[in-house]
Amino acid sequence: MGAEKGRSEEILVPAGYARAFAVRKGGFFTVTDVEGGQIGDLVAFNADDLSEKLSPSHTRLGLHSIKFRVGDALRTNLRRPMMEIVEDTVGTHDMLIPACDEQRYLVDYGVEDHRSCVANFEEVLAPWGLSRAQIPDPLNIFENTAVGPGGELVHLPVLSKAGDRITFRALMNLVCAVSACPMDLNITGGDRITDLVVTIEHGD
Ligand SMILES: [Zn+2]
């Protein structure tokens, strides 16, 4: 699970599942939508102090926006810059929606035993000693949401096409996890669940 210097690594995130990985400060990681229309939930932790985490709410205030763009730095719960957006071929991502969990499928759709991003994160982050209670709100890569004139939260179709990607530069040592969201019951996840690929370029 440790990052190695000066090499790249490609991790397949199978449809509906998650993978965790480490990126050292100065390294890069890219999340690519293999077939298009797939949301990737991202959570990240300071590898040197796992109580410090990527925080959508602190990022929103730091940027004075509910959206981010290339050049922006995403913040932690301690308001420190954690990762910088260095490339983004889509430009529509979400920082408002919590990760799906069992209750989302049960309460809102009456479906039991559905896979979920929270359960996925719990599974893949266990080797770092992280429990469900420590998992923060995610950044939802490629998820397309908007706020209506009356403050309505609007779900829109995912715009990413095959090969679309977003690249982050690590501003601290990171432990990250990406879940290829298994939501298949509304417009959020498109008509089917597909793979993502994470490519890590380890820094010097
Ligand atoms: Zn999900």
Tab-separated table of C-alpha atoms and ligand atoms in Angstrom:
chain	number	residue	atom	x	y	z
A	1	MET	CA	0.000	0.000	0.000
A	2	GLY	CA	2.990	2.338	0.133
A	3	ALA	CA	3.811	4.634	-2.751
A	4	GLU	CA	7.159	4.201	-4.479
A	5	LYS	CA	9.155	7.027	-5.976
A	6	GLY	CA	9.535	7.654	-9.685
A	7	ARG	CA	7.052	5.209	-11.113
A	8	SER	CA	3.514	5.133	-12.339
A	9	GLU	CA	0.813	2.746	-11.322
A	10	GLU	CA	-2.582	1.949	-12.834
A	11	ILE	CA	-5.445	0.714	-10.673
A	12	LEU	CA	-8.698	-0.605	-12.099
A	13	VAL	CA	-11.707	0.372	-9.992
A	14	PRO	CA	-14.320	-2.212	-10.990
A	15	ALA	CA	-17.891	-1.046	-11.558
A	16	GLY	CA	-19.662	-0.750	-8.208
A	17	TYR	CA	-16.505	-1.300	-6.134
A	18	ALA	CA	-13.740	0.861	-4.642
A	19	ARG	CA	-9.974	0.832	-4.442
A	20	ALA	CA	-7.650	2.655	-2.019
A	21	PHE	CA	-4.158	3.922	-2.780
A	22	ALA	CA	-1.393	6.136	-1.443
A	23	VAL	CA	0.085	9.182	-3.184
A	24	ARG	CA	3.055	11.030	-1.795
A	25	LYS	CA	3.324	14.826	-1.722
A	26	GLY	CA	4.251	16.074	-5.193
A	27	GLY	CA	2.752	13.057	-6.931
A	28	PHE	CA	-0.292	13.066	-9.177
A	29	PHE	CA	-3.318	10.876	-9.587
A	30	THR	CA	-5.823	10.795	-12.415
A	31	VAL	CA	-9.322	9.337	-12.361
A	32	THR	CA	-10.480	8.281	-15.841
A	33	ASP	CA	-14.032	7.368	-16.845
A	34	VAL	CA	-13.450	4.295	-19.011
A	35	GLU	CA	-16.802	4.121	-20.815
A	36	GLY	CA	-18.427	7.450	-19.871
A	37	GLY	CA	-21.285	8.427	-17.572
A	38	GLN	CA	-19.770	6.937	-14.401
A	39	ILE	CA	-19.507	8.783	-11.086
A	40	GLY	CA	-16.460	8.266	-8.878
A	41	ASP	CA	-16.737	9.113	-5.193
A	42	LEU	CA	-13.383	10.267	-3.798
A	43	VAL	CA	-12.294	10.471	-0.161
A	44	ALA	CA	-8.784	11.397	0.964
A	45	PHE	CA	-6.816	11.495	4.207
A	46	ASN	CA	-3.523	13.058	5.291
A	47	ALA	CA	-1.344	9.932	5.385
A	48	ASP	CA	0.674	11.391	8.273
A	49	ASP	CA	-2.421	12.171	10.391
A	50	LEU	CA	-5.514	10.286	9.315
A	51	SER	CA	-7.769	12.592	11.355
A	52	GLU	CA	-7.161	15.273	8.702
A	53	LYS	CA	-9.391	14.636	5.674
A	54	LEU	CA	-10.552	16.126	2.427
A	55	SER	CA	-13.539	18.319	3.323
A	56	PRO	CA	-16.055	19.463	0.705
A	57	SER	CA	-17.563	21.987	3.139
A	58	HIS	CA	-14.226	23.609	3.991
A	59	THR	CA	-13.345	23.571	0.282
A	60	ARG	CA	-16.590	25.346	-0.616
A	61	LEU	CA	-15.827	28.141	1.817
A	62	GLY	CA	-12.168	28.276	0.819
A	63	LEU	CA	-13.144	28.712	-2.822
A	64	HIS	CA	-16.328	30.717	-2.080
A	65	SER	CA	-18.003	28.404	-4.562
A	66	ILE	CA	-19.811	25.099	-4.750
A	67	LYS	CA	-17.703	24.273	-7.819
A	68	PHE	CA	-13.980	24.071	-8.468
A	69	ARG	CA	-11.821	24.566	-11.519
A	70	VAL	CA	-8.285	23.843	-12.716
A	71	GLY	CA	-5.787	25.573	-10.436
A	72	ASP	CA	-8.005	25.376	-7.362
A	73	ALA	CA	-6.810	23.650	-4.213
A	74	LEU	CA	-9.202	21.410	-2.308
A	75	ARG	CA	-9.095	21.830	1.484
A	76	THR	CA	-9.011	19.587	4.488
A	77	ASN	CA	-11.112	19.814	7.644
A	78	LEU	CA	-8.172	21.849	9.028
A	79	ARG	CA	-8.602	24.255	6.071
A	80	ARG	CA	-5.214	23.364	4.620
A	81	PRO	CA	-4.701	22.866	0.849
A	82	MET	CA	-4.688	19.113	0.243
A	83	MET	CA	-4.721	18.604	-3.504
A	84	GLU	CA	-4.709	20.842	-6.568
A	85	ILE	CA	-6.767	20.305	-9.714
A	86	VAL	CA	-4.269	20.239	-12.592
A	87	GLU	CA	-6.410	18.884	-15.441
A	88	ASP	CA	-10.141	18.392	-15.890
A	89	THR	CA	-11.697	17.407	-19.220
A	90	VAL	CA	-15.310	17.555	-17.978
A	91	GLY	CA	-15.673	20.428	-15.490
A	92	THR	CA	-18.821	19.119	-13.799
A	93	HIS	CA	-18.284	17.547	-10.378
A	94	ASP	CA	-20.201	17.652	-7.131
A	95	MET	CA	-19.272	18.785	-3.625
A	96	LEU	CA	-22.805	18.764	-2.160
A	97	ILE	CA	-24.009	15.170	-2.053
A	98	PRO	CA	-23.063	12.580	0.588
A	99	ALA	CA	-21.830	9.174	-0.494
A	100	CYS	CA	-24.493	6.531	-1.012
A	101	ASP	CA	-24.900	4.029	1.807
A	102	GLU	CA	-27.223	1.132	2.591
A	103	GLN	CA	-29.841	3.499	3.998
A	104	ARG	CA	-29.979	5.514	0.778
A	105	TYR	CA	-31.065	2.430	-1.148
A	106	LEU	CA	-33.351	1.102	1.585
A	107	VAL	CA	-35.110	4.302	2.650
A	108	ASP	CA	-35.327	6.040	-0.714
A	109	TYR	CA	-35.790	3.024	-3.010
A	110	GLY	CA	-36.854	0.104	-0.811
A	111	VAL	CA	-33.887	-1.969	-1.972
A	112	GLU	CA	-32.026	-4.132	0.556
A	113	ASP	CA	-28.426	-5.317	0.346
A	114	HIS	CA	-27.419	-2.914	-2.423
A	115	ARG	CA	-23.727	-2.167	-2.775
A	116	SER	CA	-22.817	1.379	-1.674
A	117	CYS	CA	-19.895	3.770	-1.737
A	118	VAL	CA	-19.739	3.989	2.067
A	119	ALA	CA	-19.558	0.203	2.429
A	120	ASN	CA	-16.972	0.170	-0.367
A	121	PHE	CA	-14.845	2.764	1.444
A	122	GLU	CA	-15.134	0.878	4.718
A	123	GLU	CA	-13.889	-2.273	2.997
A	124	VAL	CA	-10.884	-0.791	1.193
A	125	LEU	CA	-9.777	1.597	3.968
A	126	ALA	CA	-9.755	-1.079	6.674
A	127	PRO	CA	-6.051	-1.865	6.011
A	128	TRP	CA	-5.255	1.711	7.129
A	129	GLY	CA	-7.221	1.216	10.335
A	130	LEU	CA	-9.975	3.563	9.171
A	131	SER	CA	-13.525	2.758	10.217
A	132	ARG	CA	-16.886	3.847	8.806
A	133	ALA	CA	-17.206	6.604	11.406
A	134	GLN	CA	-13.993	8.177	10.109
A	135	ILE	CA	-15.083	8.330	6.469
A	136	PRO	CA	-15.792	11.945	5.441
A	137	ASP	CA	-18.199	13.324	2.857
A	138	PRO	CA	-16.860	12.646	-0.627
A	139	LEU	CA	-15.989	14.701	-3.652
A	140	ASN	CA	-18.204	13.218	-6.366
A	141	ILE	CA	-16.134	13.140	-9.533
A	142	PHE	CA	-18.193	13.578	-12.750
A	143	GLU	CA	-21.450	13.933	-10.762
A	144	ASN	CA	-23.506	16.746	-12.274
A	145	THR	CA	-25.592	18.716	-9.817
A	146	ALA	CA	-26.908	22.261	-9.844
A	147	VAL	CA	-28.720	24.591	-7.482
A	148	GLY	CA	-31.981	26.025	-8.795
A	149	PRO	CA	-33.168	29.633	-8.300
A	150	GLY	CA	-35.134	28.648	-5.197
A	151	GLY	CA	-32.215	26.706	-3.751
A	152	GLU	CA	-33.390	23.379	-5.184
A	153	LEU	CA	-30.757	20.692	-5.513
A	154	VAL	CA	-31.001	19.390	-9.064
A	155	HIS	CA	-29.518	16.126	-10.326
A	156	LEU	CA	-28.465	16.311	-13.974
A	157	PRO	CA	-27.161	13.648	-16.358
A	158	VAL	CA	-23.471	12.868	-16.058
A	159	LEU	CA	-21.571	14.551	-18.915
A	160	SER	CA	-18.348	12.532	-18.893
A	161	LYS	CA	-17.566	10.539	-22.050
A	162	ALA	CA	-15.233	7.600	-22.481
A	163	GLY	CA	-11.692	8.682	-21.638
A	164	ASP	CA	-12.661	11.829	-19.762
A	165	ARG	CA	-10.473	12.422	-16.719
A	166	ILE	CA	-9.488	14.662	-13.853
A	167	THR	CA	-5.976	14.940	-12.422
A	168	PHE	CA	-5.019	15.981	-8.896
A	169	ARG	CA	-1.595	16.959	-7.523
A	170	ALA	CA	-1.002	15.851	-3.961
A	171	LEU	CA	-0.013	18.776	-1.711
A	172	MET	CA	0.564	16.413	1.233
A	173	ASN	CA	1.068	12.677	1.637
A	174	LEU	CA	-2.296	11.113	0.899
A	175	VAL	CA	-4.320	7.994	1.419
A	176	CYS	CA	-7.201	8.075	-1.043
A	177	ALA	CA	-10.090	5.859	-2.057
A	178	VAL	CA	-12.218	6.006	-5.198
A	179	SER	CA	-15.546	4.207	-5.512
A	180	ALA	CA	-17.143	3.577	-8.921
A	181	CYS	CA	-20.564	4.463	-7.485
A	182	PRO	CA	-23.032	1.572	-7.686
A	183	MET	CA	-26.087	3.880	-7.884
A	184	ASP	CA	-28.255	2.468	-10.659
A	185	LEU	CA	-31.662	3.632	-9.466
A	186	ASN	CA	-31.741	7.267	-10.635
A	187	ILE	CA	-30.342	9.643	-13.232
A	188	THR	CA	-27.249	10.240	-11.097
A	189	GLY	CA	-25.530	7.062	-12.117
A	190	GLY	CA	-26.669	6.927	-15.735
A	191	ASP	CA	-28.128	3.775	-17.206
A	192	ARG	CA	-25.445	1.388	-16.049
A	193	ILE	CA	-22.455	1.095	-13.733
A	194	THR	CA	-19.014	0.919	-15.328
A	195	ASP	CA	-15.313	0.855	-14.426
A	196	LEU	CA	-12.995	3.712	-13.539
A	197	VAL	CA	-9.205	3.726	-13.739
A	198	VAL	CA	-6.894	5.522	-11.315
A	199	THR	CA	-3.420	6.323	-12.650
A	200	ILE	CA	-0.823	7.421	-10.100
A	201	GLU	CA	2.353	9.254	-11.032
A	202	HIS	CA	4.548	9.055	-7.994
A	203	GLY	CA	6.684	12.106	-7.344
A	204	ASP	CA	10.378	12.265	-6.561
B	1	ZN	ZN	-22.308	5.946	-4.455
